[in-house]
Coordinates of C-alpha atoms and ligand atoms in Angstrom, one line a residue:
M300 CA 15.8 -5.4 -18.4
P301 CA 14.6 -1.9 -18.6
I302 CA 13.4 -0.6 -21.9
E303 CA 14.8 3.0 -22.6
T304 CA 13.1 4.1 -25.7
P305 CA 15.0 5.6 -28.7
I306 CA 11.9 7.4 -30.2
G307 CA 9.1 9.5 -28.9
A308 CA 8.5 13.1 -28.4
R309 CA 7.9 13.2 -24.7
R310 CA 10.7 13.2 -22.4
V311 CA 11.2 12.6 -18.4
V312 CA 14.1 14.1 -16.4
S313 CA 15.4 12.8 -13.2
T314 CA 16.6 15.8 -11.2
N315 CA 18.1 16.2 -7.7
P316 CA 15.5 18.3 -5.9
A317 CA 18.1 19.6 -3.5
T318 CA 20.2 21.3 -6.1
G319 CA 18.2 21.2 -9.3
E320 CA 21.0 19.2 -11.1
V321 CA 19.9 17.1 -13.9
L322 CA 20.7 13.4 -13.2
R323 CA 19.5 11.8 -16.4
E324 CA 16.9 12.4 -19.1
F325 CA 14.9 9.7 -20.8
E326 CA 12.4 9.6 -23.8
C327 CA 9.0 8.2 -22.7
A328 CA 8.3 4.8 -23.7
S329 CA 5.8 5.0 -26.6
D330 CA 2.4 3.1 -26.6
P331 CA 3.8 0.1 -28.9
E332 CA 6.8 0.0 -26.6
V333 CA 4.7 -0.5 -23.6
Q334 CA 2.6 -3.0 -25.6
E335 CA 5.7 -4.8 -26.6
A336 CA 6.9 -5.1 -23.0
V337 CA 3.5 -6.5 -21.9
T338 CA 3.6 -9.0 -24.9
R339 CA 7.0 -10.1 -24.0
A340 CA 6.1 -10.4 -20.4
R341 CA 3.2 -12.6 -21.2
I342 CA 5.5 -14.8 -23.4
V343 CA 8.0 -15.5 -20.6
Q344 CA 5.5 -15.6 -17.7
P345 CA 4.2 -19.3 -18.0
N346 CA 7.9 -20.5 -17.8
W347 CA 8.5 -18.4 -14.7
H348 CA 5.4 -19.9 -13.1
E349 CA 6.5 -23.4 -13.8
T350 CA 9.9 -22.7 -12.3
P351 CA 9.7 -24.4 -8.8
L352 CA 8.9 -22.1 -6.1
R353 CA 12.2 -22.8 -4.3
R354 CA 14.1 -21.6 -7.4
R355 CA 12.0 -18.4 -7.5
L356 CA 12.7 -18.0 -3.9
A357 CA 16.5 -18.6 -4.4
I358 CA 16.5 -15.6 -6.8
I359 CA 14.7 -13.3 -4.2
Q360 CA 17.4 -14.5 -1.7
I361 CA 20.3 -13.6 -4.0
F362 CA 18.5 -10.4 -4.8
Q363 CA 18.3 -9.7 -1.0
R364 CA 22.0 -10.4 -0.6
L365 CA 23.0 -8.0 -3.5
L366 CA 20.8 -5.2 -2.2
N367 CA 22.4 -5.5 1.3
E368 CA 25.8 -5.6 -0.3
R369 CA 25.0 -2.5 -2.7
K370 CA 22.9 -0.6 0.0
Q371 CA 25.2 2.4 0.1
Q372 CA 25.1 2.9 -3.7
V373 CA 21.4 2.3 -4.1
A374 CA 20.6 4.7 -1.0
R375 CA 22.7 7.4 -2.8
V376 CA 20.6 6.9 -5.9
I377 CA 17.4 7.1 -4.0
T378 CA 18.4 10.4 -2.1
S379 CA 19.9 12.0 -5.3
E380 CA 16.6 11.8 -7.1
S381 CA 14.0 12.1 -4.2
G382 CA 15.9 14.3 -1.7
K383 CA 15.3 12.3 1.5
P384 CA 18.3 11.9 3.9
V385 CA 20.5 8.9 3.1
V386 CA 19.6 7.5 6.4
E387 CA 16.0 7.6 5.5
A388 CA 16.7 6.0 2.1
L389 CA 18.2 3.2 4.2
L390 CA 15.6 2.8 6.9
T391 CA 12.5 3.5 5.0
E392 CA 13.3 2.2 1.5
I393 CA 16.1 -0.4 1.8
L394 CA 15.4 -1.9 5.1
I395 CA 11.8 -2.4 4.2
V396 CA 12.7 -4.3 0.9
L397 CA 15.2 -6.4 2.7
D398 CA 12.6 -7.4 5.2
A399 CA 10.0 -8.0 2.5
C400 CA 12.4 -10.5 1.0
R401 CA 12.8 -12.1 4.5
F402 CA 8.9 -12.3 4.8
L403 CA 8.5 -13.8 1.3
L404 CA 11.2 -16.3 1.9
E405 CA 9.5 -17.4 5.2
E406 CA 5.8 -17.3 4.0
S407 CA 5.5 -18.2 0.3
H408 CA 5.5 -21.8 0.6
R409 CA 2.8 -21.8 3.2
F410 CA 0.8 -19.1 1.2
L411 CA 1.0 -21.0 -2.1
R412 CA 0.3 -24.4 -0.8
E413 CA -3.1 -25.8 -1.8
S414 CA -5.4 -25.7 1.2
T415 CA -8.6 -27.8 1.8
V416 CA -12.0 -26.2 2.3
P417 CA -14.1 -28.3 4.7
H418 CA -17.8 -28.3 3.7
G419 CA -20.3 -27.7 6.5
S420 CA -23.6 -28.4 4.8
L421 CA -24.7 -32.0 4.8
A422 CA -25.7 -31.7 1.3
T423 CA -22.1 -31.0 0.1
K424 CA -20.2 -33.2 2.6
A425 CA -19.4 -35.7 -0.2
K426 CA -17.3 -33.2 -2.1
R427 CA -13.8 -32.3 -1.5
G428 CA -12.9 -28.5 -1.8
R429 CA -9.5 -27.1 -2.5
L430 CA -8.1 -23.6 -3.0
I431 CA -5.5 -23.2 -5.6
R432 CA -3.7 -19.8 -6.0
D433 CA -2.6 -19.2 -9.7
P434 CA -0.9 -16.2 -10.7
Y435 CA -2.8 -13.5 -12.7
G436 CA -0.1 -13.4 -15.5
V437 CA 1.1 -10.1 -16.2
I438 CA 1.0 -7.5 -13.2
G439 CA 1.2 -3.8 -14.1
I440 CA 2.7 -1.6 -11.4
I441 CA 2.5 2.2 -11.5
S442 CA 4.3 3.9 -8.8
P443 CA 5.0 7.4 -7.2
W444 CA 8.0 9.3 -6.4
N445 CA 7.8 9.6 -2.7
Y446 CA 9.1 6.0 -1.8
P447 CA 10.6 5.4 -5.4
F448 CA 12.3 2.1 -4.3
S449 CA 10.3 0.6 -1.5
I450 CA 6.8 1.0 -3.0
P451 CA 7.6 -0.7 -6.5
A452 CA 10.0 -3.1 -5.1
T453 CA 7.8 -4.6 -2.4
E454 CA 4.9 -5.0 -4.9
T455 CA 7.2 -6.3 -7.6
L456 CA 8.6 -9.0 -5.4
A457 CA 5.1 -10.1 -4.2
G458 CA 4.2 -10.3 -7.9
L459 CA 7.1 -12.3 -8.8
V460 CA 7.2 -15.0 -6.1
T461 CA 3.6 -15.9 -6.8
G462 CA 4.6 -16.6 -10.5
N463 CA 3.5 -13.4 -12.2
A464 CA 5.8 -11.2 -14.7
V465 CA 5.7 -7.6 -13.8
V466 CA 5.9 -4.4 -15.9
L467 CA 6.6 -1.4 -13.8
K468 CA 6.0 2.3 -14.9
P469 CA 7.7 4.4 -12.2
S470 CA 7.2 8.0 -11.5
E471 CA 8.4 10.4 -14.1
L472 CA 10.4 12.2 -11.2
T473 CA 12.2 9.2 -10.0
P474 CA 12.9 6.5 -12.6
L475 CA 16.6 5.9 -11.6
S476 CA 15.6 4.1 -8.4
S477 CA 13.4 1.6 -10.3
L478 CA 16.2 0.9 -12.8
E479 CA 18.4 0.0 -9.7
L480 CA 15.7 -2.5 -8.9
A481 CA 15.7 -3.7 -12.3
S482 CA 19.6 -4.3 -12.3
L483 CA 19.5 -6.0 -8.9
L484 CA 16.9 -8.4 -10.0
H485 CA 18.8 -9.0 -13.3
D486 CA 22.1 -9.7 -11.5
A487 CA 20.1 -12.1 -9.1
G488 CA 19.3 -14.2 -12.0
L489 CA 15.8 -13.3 -12.9
P490 CA 15.0 -14.5 -16.4
E491 CA 14.9 -11.8 -19.2
G492 CA 11.4 -10.2 -19.5
V493 CA 10.0 -11.4 -16.3
F494 CA 10.5 -7.9 -14.8
Q495 CA 10.6 -4.8 -17.1
V496 CA 10.5 -1.1 -16.4
V497 CA 8.8 1.3 -18.9
V498 CA 10.2 4.7 -18.1
G499 CA 7.6 7.6 -18.8
D500 CA 5.0 10.0 -17.7
G501 CA 1.3 9.9 -17.1
P502 CA 0.4 8.9 -20.8
T503 CA 2.9 6.2 -20.4
G504 CA 1.0 4.8 -17.4
A505 CA -2.3 5.2 -19.2
A506 CA -0.8 3.0 -22.1
L507 CA 0.1 0.4 -19.5
V508 CA -3.5 0.4 -18.0
E509 CA -4.7 -0.2 -21.6
S510 CA -2.1 -2.7 -22.6
G511 CA -4.0 -5.9 -21.8
I512 CA -2.2 -6.5 -18.3
D513 CA -4.1 -8.8 -16.1
K514 CA -4.0 -6.8 -12.9
L515 CA -2.9 -3.3 -12.0
V516 CA -1.3 -2.3 -8.8
F517 CA -1.4 1.6 -8.5
T518 CA 0.0 3.9 -6.0
G519 CA -0.5 7.7 -6.3
S520 CA -2.9 10.5 -5.9
V521 CA -6.6 10.2 -5.5
A522 CA -7.2 12.1 -8.8
T523 CA -5.0 9.8 -10.9
G524 CA -6.6 6.8 -9.1
R525 CA -10.2 7.8 -10.0
R526 CA -9.0 8.2 -13.6
I527 CA -7.3 4.9 -13.7
A528 CA -10.4 3.3 -12.0
Q529 CA -12.7 4.5 -14.7
S530 CA -10.3 3.2 -17.3
A531 CA -9.9 -0.2 -15.7
A532 CA -13.7 -0.5 -15.0
A533 CA -14.3 -0.3 -18.9
R534 CA -11.8 -3.2 -19.3
L535 CA -13.0 -5.2 -16.1
L536 CA -9.4 -4.9 -15.2
P537 CA -8.8 -5.7 -11.4
V538 CA -7.0 -2.9 -9.5
V539 CA -5.3 -2.3 -6.3
L540 CA -5.4 1.5 -5.7
E541 CA -3.0 2.8 -2.8
L542 CA -4.1 6.4 -2.8
G543 CA -3.6 9.4 -0.6
G544 CA -4.2 10.1 3.1
K545 CA -4.8 12.7 5.7
D546 CA -3.9 10.8 8.7
P547 CA -4.9 11.8 12.0
M548 CA -3.0 11.6 15.3
I549 CA -5.1 11.7 18.5
V550 CA -3.2 12.4 21.7
L551 CA -5.1 11.5 24.7
D552 CA -4.9 13.3 28.0
D553 CA -2.9 10.5 29.6
A554 CA -0.2 10.5 26.8
D555 CA 3.5 11.1 27.6
V556 CA 3.9 14.6 26.2
D557 CA 7.6 14.3 25.4
V558 CA 7.1 10.9 23.7
A559 CA 4.1 11.7 21.7
S560 CA 5.5 15.1 20.6
S561 CA 8.7 13.3 19.3
G562 CA 6.5 10.9 17.5
A563 CA 4.5 13.8 16.0
V564 CA 7.5 15.6 14.8
W565 CA 8.9 12.5 13.1
G566 CA 5.5 11.5 11.7
A567 CA 5.1 14.8 10.3
F568 CA 8.4 15.7 8.9
V569 CA 9.9 12.2 7.8
N570 CA 10.6 12.5 4.0
A571 CA 9.7 16.2 4.4
G572 CA 6.1 15.1 5.1
Q573 CA 5.8 13.6 1.7
T574 CA 4.6 10.3 3.0
C575 CA 1.2 8.8 2.3
L576 CA 1.1 7.8 6.0
S577 CA 2.4 11.2 7.3
V578 CA 0.8 12.7 10.4
E579 CA -1.3 15.3 8.6
R580 CA -3.7 16.3 11.4
C581 CA -3.0 16.2 15.1
Y582 CA -5.7 16.3 17.8
V583 CA -4.5 16.9 21.4
H584 CA -6.4 16.9 24.5
R585 CA -7.0 20.4 25.8
R586 CA -5.5 19.7 29.2
I587 CA -2.0 19.0 27.5
Y588 CA -2.3 21.0 24.5
D589 CA -0.1 24.0 25.2
R590 CA 2.6 21.9 26.5
F591 CA 2.4 19.6 23.5
V592 CA 2.4 22.6 20.9
S593 CA 5.5 24.0 22.6
A594 CA 7.3 20.6 22.7
C595 CA 6.7 20.1 19.0
A596 CA 7.8 23.7 18.1
E597 CA 11.0 23.3 19.9
K598 CA 11.8 19.8 18.4
A599 CA 10.8 21.1 15.0
K600 CA 13.2 24.1 15.3
R601 CA 16.1 21.8 16.1
L602 CA 15.6 19.8 12.9
R603 CA 18.6 20.4 10.3
V604 CA 17.1 21.1 6.9
G605 CA 19.5 20.3 3.9
N606 CA 20.7 18.3 1.1
G607 CA 19.9 14.6 1.9
L608 CA 23.2 13.6 0.9
N609 CA 24.9 15.4 3.7
E610 CA 25.4 13.4 6.9
G611 CA 23.3 14.8 9.6
T612 CA 20.5 16.2 7.4
D613 CA 17.1 15.5 9.1
V614 CA 14.7 17.0 6.5
G615 CA 15.4 17.1 2.8
P616 CA 13.9 19.2 0.0
M617 CA 10.3 18.9 -1.4
I618 CA 10.3 16.8 -4.5
H619 CA 9.3 19.7 -6.8
E620 CA 8.4 23.3 -6.8
R621 CA 4.7 22.4 -7.5
Q622 CA 4.6 20.4 -4.2
L623 CA 6.1 23.3 -2.4
R624 CA 3.3 25.6 -3.8
T625 CA 0.7 23.4 -2.5
V626 CA 2.2 23.5 1.0
E627 CA 2.6 27.3 0.8
Q628 CA -1.2 27.4 -0.2
H629 CA -2.4 25.4 2.6
V630 CA -0.2 27.3 5.2
D631 CA -1.4 30.7 3.7
D632 CA -5.1 29.6 3.9
A633 CA -4.7 28.4 7.6
R634 CA -2.9 31.5 8.5
S635 CA -5.5 33.7 6.9
H636 CA -8.5 31.9 8.8
G637 CA -6.8 32.3 12.2
A638 CA -4.4 29.5 12.5
R639 CA -1.1 30.4 14.4
V640 CA 2.3 29.6 12.9
V641 CA 4.2 28.5 16.0
T642 CA 7.4 27.9 14.0
G643 CA 8.3 27.6 10.2
G644 CA 5.9 28.7 7.5
E645 CA 8.5 29.8 5.1
H646 CA 10.1 28.7 2.0
L647 CA 13.9 28.4 2.8
T648 CA 15.3 29.8 -0.3
S649 CA 18.7 30.2 1.2
V650 CA 19.2 26.3 1.5
G651 CA 18.1 25.4 -2.1
P652 CA 15.4 25.5 -4.6
N653 CA 12.7 23.3 -2.9
F654 CA 13.2 23.6 0.9
Y655 CA 10.3 24.5 3.2
A656 CA 10.9 25.0 7.0
P657 CA 9.3 22.3 9.3
T658 CA 6.1 24.0 10.3
V659 CA 4.0 23.8 13.4
L660 CA 0.5 25.3 13.2
A661 CA -1.8 25.7 16.2
D662 CA -5.4 26.4 16.5
V663 CA -6.4 25.1 13.2
T664 CA -10.0 24.2 12.4
H665 CA -11.7 21.8 9.9
E666 CA -12.8 24.7 7.8
M667 CA -9.0 25.2 6.7
R668 CA -7.7 23.3 3.7
I669 CA -4.8 22.1 5.9
M670 CA -7.2 20.0 7.8
R671 CA -9.1 18.7 4.7
D672 CA -6.7 18.3 1.8
E673 CA -3.6 16.1 1.6
T674 CA -0.8 18.7 2.2
F675 CA 2.1 16.3 1.5
G676 CA 4.7 18.6 3.1
P677 CA 6.5 19.4 6.3
V678 CA 3.5 20.8 8.2
L679 CA 2.1 19.7 11.6
P680 CA -1.2 21.3 12.1
I681 CA -2.7 20.9 15.7
R682 CA -6.2 21.3 17.3
S683 CA -7.4 20.8 20.6
F684 CA -10.3 18.4 21.9
D685 CA -12.0 17.8 25.0
S686 CA -13.4 14.3 25.0
D687 CA -12.6 11.1 23.5
A688 CA -15.8 11.1 21.5
E689 CA -15.0 14.5 20.2
A690 CA -11.5 13.2 19.0
V691 CA -13.0 10.2 17.3
R692 CA -15.6 12.5 15.5
L693 CA -12.9 14.8 14.3
A694 CA -10.4 11.9 13.1
N695 CA -13.3 10.5 11.1
D696 CA -14.3 13.7 9.6
S697 CA -12.3 13.2 6.5
E698 CA -12.7 11.8 3.1
Y699 CA -9.6 9.8 3.6
G700 CA -8.9 6.8 5.6
L701 CA -5.4 5.5 5.2
A702 CA -4.0 5.1 8.7
A703 CA -4.3 6.8 12.0
S704 CA -2.5 6.9 15.4
L705 CA -3.6 7.1 19.0
W706 CA -1.2 8.2 21.8
T707 CA -1.8 7.1 25.5
R708 CA -0.1 5.5 28.5
D709 CA -3.1 3.1 28.6
R710 CA -2.8 0.6 25.8
A711 CA -6.3 -1.0 26.4
R712 CA -7.9 2.4 26.0
G713 CA -6.0 3.3 23.0
E714 CA -7.0 -0.1 21.5
K715 CA -10.5 0.5 22.4
I716 CA -10.7 4.1 20.6
A717 CA -8.6 2.6 17.8
R718 CA -11.6 0.5 16.9
Q719 CA -13.7 3.4 16.2
I720 CA -11.4 5.0 13.7
N721 CA -12.3 4.5 10.1
A722 CA -8.9 3.8 8.5
G723 CA -6.9 0.9 7.0
T724 CA -4.4 0.8 9.8
V725 CA -4.5 2.3 13.4
M726 CA -1.5 2.5 15.4
V727 CA -1.2 3.0 19.1
N728 CA 1.8 4.9 20.3
D729 CA 3.6 5.0 17.0
A730 CA 2.9 6.5 13.4
V731 CA 4.1 5.7 9.9
S732 CA 6.0 2.7 10.8
C733 CA 3.3 0.2 9.9
F734 CA 4.6 0.5 6.4
A735 CA 7.8 -1.3 7.6
I736 CA 6.0 -4.4 9.1
S737 CA 6.1 -6.8 6.3
E738 CA 3.5 -9.0 7.8
A739 CA 1.0 -6.1 8.1
P740 CA -1.4 -5.2 5.2
H741 CA -1.0 -1.7 3.9
G742 CA -4.1 0.1 2.4
G743 CA -6.8 2.3 3.0
V744 CA -10.6 2.9 3.2
K745 CA -12.8 5.6 1.8
A746 CA -10.9 7.7 -0.8
S747 CA -7.6 6.3 0.3
G748 CA -8.1 3.3 -1.9
I749 CA -9.0 -0.3 -2.7
G750 CA -7.2 -3.4 -1.8
R751 CA -4.1 -4.1 0.1
T752 CA -0.3 -4.6 -0.5
H753 CA 2.2 -6.1 1.9
G754 CA 1.7 -9.1 4.1
R755 CA -0.5 -12.2 3.3
L756 CA -3.3 -9.9 2.0
G757 CA -0.9 -8.3 -0.3
L758 CA 0.0 -11.6 -1.7
E759 CA -3.6 -12.5 -2.1
E760 CA -4.0 -9.4 -4.5
M761 CA -1.3 -11.1 -6.8
V762 CA -3.2 -14.3 -7.2
R763 CA -6.3 -15.7 -8.8
V764 CA -8.0 -18.0 -6.5
K765 CA -9.4 -21.1 -8.1
Y766 CA -11.8 -23.3 -6.3
L767 CA -11.4 -27.0 -7.1
D768 CA -14.3 -29.2 -6.4
S769 CA -14.0 -32.9 -6.6
D770 CA -17.0 -35.2 -5.9
L771 CA -16.3 -38.2 -3.8
T772 CA -19.3 -40.3 -5.1
P773 CA -18.7 -40.3 -8.9
G774 CA -21.1 -43.2 -9.3
M775 CA -24.0 -41.5 -7.7
K776 CA -26.5 -39.2 -9.4
K777 CA -27.1 -36.1 -7.1
P778 CA -30.3 -35.7 -5.2
W779 CA -30.6 -32.0 -6.5
W780 CA -30.6 -33.1 -10.2
Y781 CA -33.8 -33.6 -12.3
G782 CA -36.2 -36.1 -10.7
Y783 CA -37.0 -33.6 -8.0
G784 CA -38.6 -35.2 -4.9
P785 CA -41.9 -34.0 -3.6
I786 CA -42.0 -30.5 -2.2
K787 CA -42.6 -31.8 1.3
A788 CA -39.4 -33.9 1.0
V789 CA -37.3 -30.8 0.1
E790 CA -39.0 -28.8 2.9
G791 CA -38.2 -31.5 5.3
F792 CA -34.6 -31.4 4.2
L793 CA -34.3 -27.7 4.8
D794 CA -36.1 -28.2 8.3
F795 CA -33.6 -31.0 8.9
Q796 CA -30.6 -28.6 8.4
F797 CA -32.0 -25.3 9.6
A798 CA -35.0 -25.6 11.8
R799 CA -34.0 -24.8 15.4
G800 CA -33.5 -27.9 17.5
L801 CA -34.4 -30.3 14.7
M802 CA -30.8 -30.5 13.5
Q803 CA -29.7 -31.3 17.0
R804 CA -32.1 -34.0 17.4
L805 CA -31.6 -35.8 14.2
K806 CA -27.9 -35.1 14.0
G807 CA -26.1 -38.3 13.1
G808 CA -29.3 -39.8 12.4
M809 CA -30.4 -39.9 8.9
S810 CA -28.3 -39.1 5.8
S811 CA -29.4 -35.9 4.1
I812 CA -29.1 -37.5 0.9
T813 CA -31.5 -40.3 1.5
L814 CA -34.2 -37.7 2.6
L815 CA -34.2 -36.3 -0.9
T816 CA -33.5 -39.4 -3.0
R817 CA -36.0 -40.5 -5.5
K818 CA -35.2 -42.2 -8.9
K819 CA -32.9 -39.8 -10.7
L820 CA -33.0 -39.1 -14.5
Ligands
NAD1038 P1 0.5 10.7 -9.2 O1 -1.0 10.3 -9.0 O2 0.7 12.2 -9.8 O3 1.3 9.7 -10.0 C1 1.6 8.4 -9.5 C2 1.9 7.6 -10.8 O4 0.8 7.6 -11.8 C3 3.0 8.3 -11.7 O5 3.8 7.2 -12.0 C4 2.4 8.9 -12.7 O6 3.3 9.0 -13.9 C5 1.3 8.0 -13.1 N1 0.2 8.7 -13.7 C6 -0.3 9.9 -13.8 N2 -1.3 10.0 -14.6 C7 -1.7 8.8 -15.1 C8 -2.7 8.3 -15.9 N3 -3.7 9.1 -16.5 N4 -2.7 7.0 -16.1 C9 -1.9 6.1 -15.5 N5 -0.7 6.6 -14.6 C10 -0.8 7.9 -14.5 O7 1.1 10.8 -7.6 P2 2.4 11.1 -7.1 O8 2.4 12.8 -7.1 O9 3.5 10.4 -7.9 O10 2.4 10.5 -5.7 C11 2.0 11.2 -4.5 C12 0.6 10.6 -4.1 O11 0.7 9.2 -4.0 C13 0.0 11.2 -2.9 O12 -1.3 11.4 -3.0 C14 0.4 10.2 -1.8 O13 -0.5 10.1 -0.8 C15 0.1 9.0 -2.7 N6 0.7 7.7 -2.2 C16 0.0 6.7 -1.6 C17 0.5 5.7 -1.1 C18 -0.3 4.6 -0.4 O14 0.4 3.6 -0.2 N7 -1.5 4.6 -0.2 C19 2.0 5.6 -1.0 C20 2.7 6.6 -1.7 C21 2.1 7.6 -2.1

């Protein structure tokens, strides 16, 4: 169960960003308390690993049922501390976790089953190879505020089914959502200590990195990711880093303008643009550019901005005033360099403290910060292009590479261009929703990170692969041991296997082993 610390000078406060109301205050877990959680996790983990998989999965199934039963209450907690509309809390947080459970229930047996590795080389044919997937032990998870439930939950569930214990350090802005996760897992019957939450701030996260965990799954900004990578390198701690993005959207000349503009508006403004996979840059073929910009502006104007707890809200507040300042700076910079504010571009102080109007910018260039740095707010900057090659060049002109999208009526053309984009995921005719595909790996290239979460590749990150090699001729000394044969014989063996044509001629003829055999020591 969560550790809520009695001592320590630093505090974190969960606040409703729509109203400024303080929801709950916590003292940060101290370094010894973080250490204590990890030690406890290490003690209980072997038992958890030895618990039969079907029993581990039964707990996941109960968790799934409880989450579905309590979805209204959990969604309200998520909305209260993150600001997103309740409907988004249900669709982009709870649905994703429910489906992650479905995926794990279906896939875990197959994933964890030992698999054989056939040997192709004649020299090693007489050995049997198998892959065994062991848990790391204790997985540390450090998570951000923008998806305060689905990000830590999907990572935690993958860690647990593979037999790990998990210690989670949620964002200082959204600890309550993680405590909901802890209480659901507890009520589902997860043994004490197998999952723990240490509430705190950056230094609490740093203490977790240094606590002796066996692997870290970090989701957050590039700046923090770099710091963590340095600290992890000193410890040779394996890490998954899910970092920021500046996802491009390319709208080809044959795209359906109405469909693509609706996709752009949702992709840029869902969760008030505070999504790692947000459409952060939009490139539109010159032939449809004006129509597309107008359609986006019309649709953005119709969005209802307000408190996420109110039915009918489309766009909630920014998480924090700091985040809003970044958005203002990017928009001001773009404006001062010649971008056109087609709609929005203002702090909506009349709605509440942290609201920013859904903003469409046209005629942006790559010299502007809005096209280079992660904005993480409700802004859709649009630029035109003249050829597919130019669109690809612009999309790839970024230090980030999380995801991208291509919009076209010609799917084959879209898929062809998708292969030229440097990103962890490229979607054709949709954006952002790849995160909801439980089977799909999530992660980036370049500064967007290292490793993957979700899907089978996400499960692979939670296990140490052990290769078990078993020799089928235990009574035989191996030809490569001491007592080397003549050089000519070894050369002949290499030719036998690798010289063009020779292998074909001799295949099935001689045993490779007899070629090399001499009396062994
Ligand atoms: P952040 O980097 O400020 O914080 C993330 C987490 O790291 C928090 O829990 C924080 O307390 C902790 N932390 C801060 N300093 C630390 C340190 N020195 N050592 C250890 N932990 C530390 O990020 P944020 O503002 O919470 O989240 C927004 C960022 O996350 C954006 O850049 C967004 O793109 C990115 N993000 C990426 C993904 C993805 O899957 N790639 C998903 C969501 C968010």
